[in-house]
mmCIF file of C-alpha atoms in Angstrom:
data_model
loop_
_atom_site.group_PDB
_atom_site.id
_atom_site.type_symbol
_atom_site.label_atom_id
_atom_site.label_comp_id
_atom_site.label_asym_id
_atom_site.label_seq_id
_atom_site.Cartn_x
_atom_site.Cartn_y
_atom_site.Cartn_z
ATOM 1 C CA PRO A 289 -11.312 -13.685 -10.878
ATOM 2 C CA GLY A 290 -10.775 -16.637 -7.787
ATOM 3 C CA ALA A 291 -8.030 -19.489 -6.024
ATOM 4 C CA VAL A 292 -7.144 -22.358 -8.213
ATOM 5 C CA LYS A 293 -5.268 -24.913 -6.022
ATOM 6 C CA SER A 294 -2.868 -28.073 -7.715
ATOM 7 C CA ASP A 295 -1.150 -30.510 -7.423
ATOM 8 C CA LEU A 296 1.986 -29.084 -6.196
ATOM 9 C CA GLN A 297 0.254 -28.314 -3.299
ATOM 10 C CA VAL A 298 0.263 -24.884 -3.933
ATOM 11 C CA ILE A 299 -2.652 -22.057 -4.009
ATOM 12 C CA ALA A 300 -3.399 -19.279 -6.013
ATOM 13 C CA GLY A 301 -5.939 -16.286 -6.249
ATOM 14 C CA LEU A 302 -5.817 -13.780 -8.863
ATOM 15 C CA LYS A 303 -6.908 -10.556 -6.756
ATOM 16 C CA SER A 304 -7.551 -8.055 -9.863
ATOM 17 C CA MET A 305 -6.735 -7.318 -13.172
ATOM 18 C CA LYS A 306 -7.078 -3.973 -14.920
ATOM 19 C CA ILE A 307 -6.179 -2.903 -19.131
ATOM 20 C CA GLU A 308 -5.020 0.474 -19.160
ATOM 21 C CA LYS A 309 -2.681 1.972 -22.400
ATOM 22 C CA GLY A 310 -2.448 -1.288 -24.113
ATOM 23 C CA THR A 311 -0.568 -2.574 -20.766
ATOM 24 C CA CYS A 312 -2.476 -5.868 -18.379
ATOM 25 C CA THR A 313 -1.477 -5.675 -14.948
ATOM 26 C CA LEU A 314 -2.875 -8.769 -12.619
ATOM 27 C CA GLU A 315 -2.585 -8.575 -9.116
ATOM 28 C CA VAL A 316 -1.726 -12.636 -8.227
ATOM 29 C CA ASP A 317 -1.794 -14.542 -4.481
ATOM 30 C CA ILE A 318 0.869 -17.415 -4.054
ATOM 31 C CA GLU A 319 1.371 -19.973 -0.665
ATOM 32 C CA SER A 320 2.755 -23.101 -1.142
ATOM 33 C CA ALA A 321 2.511 -26.123 1.075
ATOM 34 C CA ARG A 322 6.024 -27.614 -0.361
ATOM 35 C CA ALA A 323 9.037 -27.709 1.990
ATOM 36 C CA ASN A 324 11.236 -26.355 -1.228
ATOM 37 C CA PRO A 325 10.667 -22.776 -1.917
ATOM 38 C CA ILE A 326 9.218 -22.126 -5.577
ATOM 39 C CA ARG A 327 11.439 -19.840 -7.906
ATOM 40 C CA LEU A 328 9.363 -17.111 -8.982
ATOM 41 C CA VAL A 329 10.087 -16.175 -12.682
ATOM 42 C CA THR A 330 8.200 -14.577 -15.436
ATOM 43 C CA ASP A 331 8.317 -17.350 -17.970
ATOM 44 C CA CYS A 332 5.654 -19.086 -15.017
ATOM 45 C CA PHE A 333 3.504 -16.919 -15.986
ATOM 46 C CA SER A 334 1.086 -16.608 -19.516
ATOM 47 C CA ILE A 335 -1.743 -14.103 -20.796
ATOM 48 C CA ALA A 336 -4.041 -14.862 -23.561
ATOM 49 C CA VAL A 337 -6.963 -13.266 -24.920
ATOM 50 C CA LYS A 338 -9.208 -14.795 -27.885
ATOM 51 C CA ASP A 339 -12.333 -14.286 -29.576
ATOM 52 C CA SER A 340 -15.329 -15.602 -30.339
ATOM 53 C CA GLU A 341 -14.643 -18.280 -32.176
ATOM 54 C CA GLY A 342 -11.215 -19.457 -30.546
ATOM 55 C CA LYS A 343 -8.449 -17.779 -32.230
ATOM 56 C CA SER A 344 -5.961 -15.976 -30.334
ATOM 57 C CA ARG A 345 -5.613 -12.105 -30.312
ATOM 58 C CA TYR A 346 -3.243 -11.291 -28.406
ATOM 59 C CA PHE A 347 -0.327 -14.344 -26.515
ATOM 60 C CA SER A 348 2.021 -12.583 -23.398
ATOM 61 C CA MET A 349 5.018 -14.644 -24.345
ATOM 62 C CA ASN A 350 4.856 -12.659 -28.149
ATOM 63 C CA TYR A 351 5.209 -8.663 -26.886
ATOM 64 C CA GLY A 352 8.775 -9.642 -24.426
ATOM 65 C CA GLY A 353 6.321 -12.106 -21.588
ATOM 66 C CA VAL A 354 4.595 -11.417 -18.547
ATOM 67 C CA GLN A 355 6.666 -8.956 -16.009
ATOM 68 C CA ILE A 356 6.869 -9.250 -12.871
ATOM 69 C CA LEU A 357 6.792 -6.128 -10.970
ATOM 70 C CA ASN A 358 7.028 -6.399 -7.471
ATOM 71 C CA ALA A 359 7.048 -9.311 -5.099
ATOM 72 C CA GLU A 360 7.665 -8.879 -1.995
ATOM 73 C CA ASN A 361 10.851 -12.135 -2.543
ATOM 74 C CA SER A 362 11.618 -13.973 -6.181
ATOM 75 C CA ARG A 363 11.211 -17.093 -4.105
ATOM 76 C CA ILE A 364 7.799 -18.807 -2.965
ATOM 77 C CA GLU A 365 8.384 -20.261 0.744
ATOM 78 C CA GLN A 366 6.506 -22.634 2.620
ATOM 79 C CA LYS A 367 3.825 -21.720 4.417
ATOM 80 C CA LYS A 368 3.963 -17.216 3.826
ATOM 81 C CA PRO A 369 1.712 -16.384 1.523
ATOM 82 C CA ILE A 370 2.988 -13.477 -1.325
ATOM 83 C CA THR A 371 1.705 -11.206 -3.361
ATOM 84 C CA VAL A 372 2.737 -10.528 -7.074
ATOM 85 C CA HIS A 373 1.944 -7.342 -9.087
ATOM 86 C CA LEU A 374 2.715 -8.423 -13.267
ATOM 87 C CA ALA A 375 2.552 -6.699 -16.580
ATOM 88 C CA ALA A 376 2.338 -7.519 -20.107
ATOM 89 C CA SER A 377 2.273 -4.441 -22.492
ATOM 90 C CA ASN A 378 0.983 -4.566 -25.991
ATOM 91 C CA PHE A 379 -2.461 -5.352 -25.062
ATOM 92 C CA PRO A 380 -5.184 -5.771 -26.424
ATOM 93 C CA GLU A 381 -8.189 -3.798 -25.980
ATOM 94 C CA LEU A 382 -11.344 -6.698 -25.084
ATOM 95 C CA ARG A 383 -13.901 -7.295 -27.942
ATOM 96 C CA ASP A 384 -17.416 -8.689 -26.894
ATOM 97 C CA GLY A 385 -17.089 -12.279 -27.314
ATOM 98 C CA ASP A 386 -13.476 -12.009 -25.721
ATOM 99 C CA THR A 387 -11.147 -13.881 -23.229
ATOM 100 C CA VAL A 388 -8.452 -13.247 -21.500
ATOM 101 C CA LEU A 389 -6.629 -16.262 -20.337
ATOM 102 C CA PHE A 390 -3.810 -15.594 -17.568
ATOM 103 C CA GLN A 391 -1.416 -18.906 -16.281
ATOM 104 C CA TYR A 392 0.538 -19.190 -13.797
ATOM 105 C CA ILE A 393 2.912 -23.033 -14.127
ATOM 106 C CA PRO A 394 3.993 -22.612 -10.549
ATOM 107 C CA ILE A 395 7.472 -25.284 -11.366
ATOM 108 C CA ARG A 396 8.513 -24.652 -14.624
ATOM 109 C CA GLU A 397 9.859 -28.372 -14.749
ATOM 110 C CA ASN A 398 6.439 -29.872 -14.165
ATOM 111 C CA SER A 399 4.190 -27.875 -16.541
ATOM 112 C CA GLU A 400 1.858 -30.246 -16.630
ATOM 113 C CA TYR A 401 0.753 -28.606 -13.214
ATOM 114 C CA SER A 402 -0.595 -24.593 -13.958
ATOM 115 C CA MET A 403 -2.598 -22.750 -12.908
ATOM 116 C CA ILE A 404 -6.091 -20.970 -16.071
ATOM 117 C CA TRP A 405 -8.012 -18.599 -14.841
ATOM 118 C CA GLU A 406 -10.612 -17.513 -17.332
ATOM 119 C CA ILE A 407 -12.377 -14.108 -17.283
ATOM 120 C CA THR A 408 -14.694 -13.081 -20.130
ATOM 121 C CA LYS A 409 -15.067 -9.979 -21.295
ATOM 122 C CA GLU A 410 -18.418 -9.191 -19.533
ATOM 123 C CA VAL A 411 -17.031 -10.589 -16.332
ATOM 124 C CA TYR A 412 -14.525 -8.120 -16.143
ATOM 125 C CA ASP A 413 -16.542 -5.398 -17.543
ATOM 126 C CA GLU A 414 -18.843 -5.929 -14.255
ATOM 127 C CA PHE A 415 -15.947 -6.491 -12.244
ATOM 128 C CA ILE A 416 -13.827 -3.282 -12.669
ATOM 129 C CA LYS A 417 -17.613 -1.181 -12.646
ATOM 130 C CA ASN A 418 -17.999 -2.664 -9.053
ATOM 131 C CA GLN A 419 -13.590 -1.478 -8.203
ATOM 132 C CA SER A 420 -14.610 1.964 -8.958
ATOM 133 C CA THR A 421 -17.975 1.971 -7.194
ATOM 134 C CA ASN A 422 -16.203 0.846 -4.202
ATOM 135 C CA GLU A 423 -13.252 2.964 -4.514
ATOM 136 C CA GLY A 424 -15.766 5.793 -4.589
#
């Protein structure tokens, strides 16, 4: 997890990701420096899983897309950071060698500007392990 900045003057940070009972939930912080608000729509997000050979094992658009569980706002206003909770269903258990690709396209019309996080199974397992030890 980390922050990615785009030429659209948008910064997004992946705060957490959890895979449980066939659902992948994500928590994302988004901040905009744009004068025009950015609409927050489910089409802006997608999640894929690729195996060690780069073959696709999962793509959220094939399973109803990524749902926005809750967000403080349906628009991202200038200099007002928000946290968005997302979920993708029918999500597979990660296998060794798998990589999760989480994509955020702030403005659909400018889809060439996107942010992609690549999270390997090893990084995910380490993150979850650290989460459980930190909560205790």
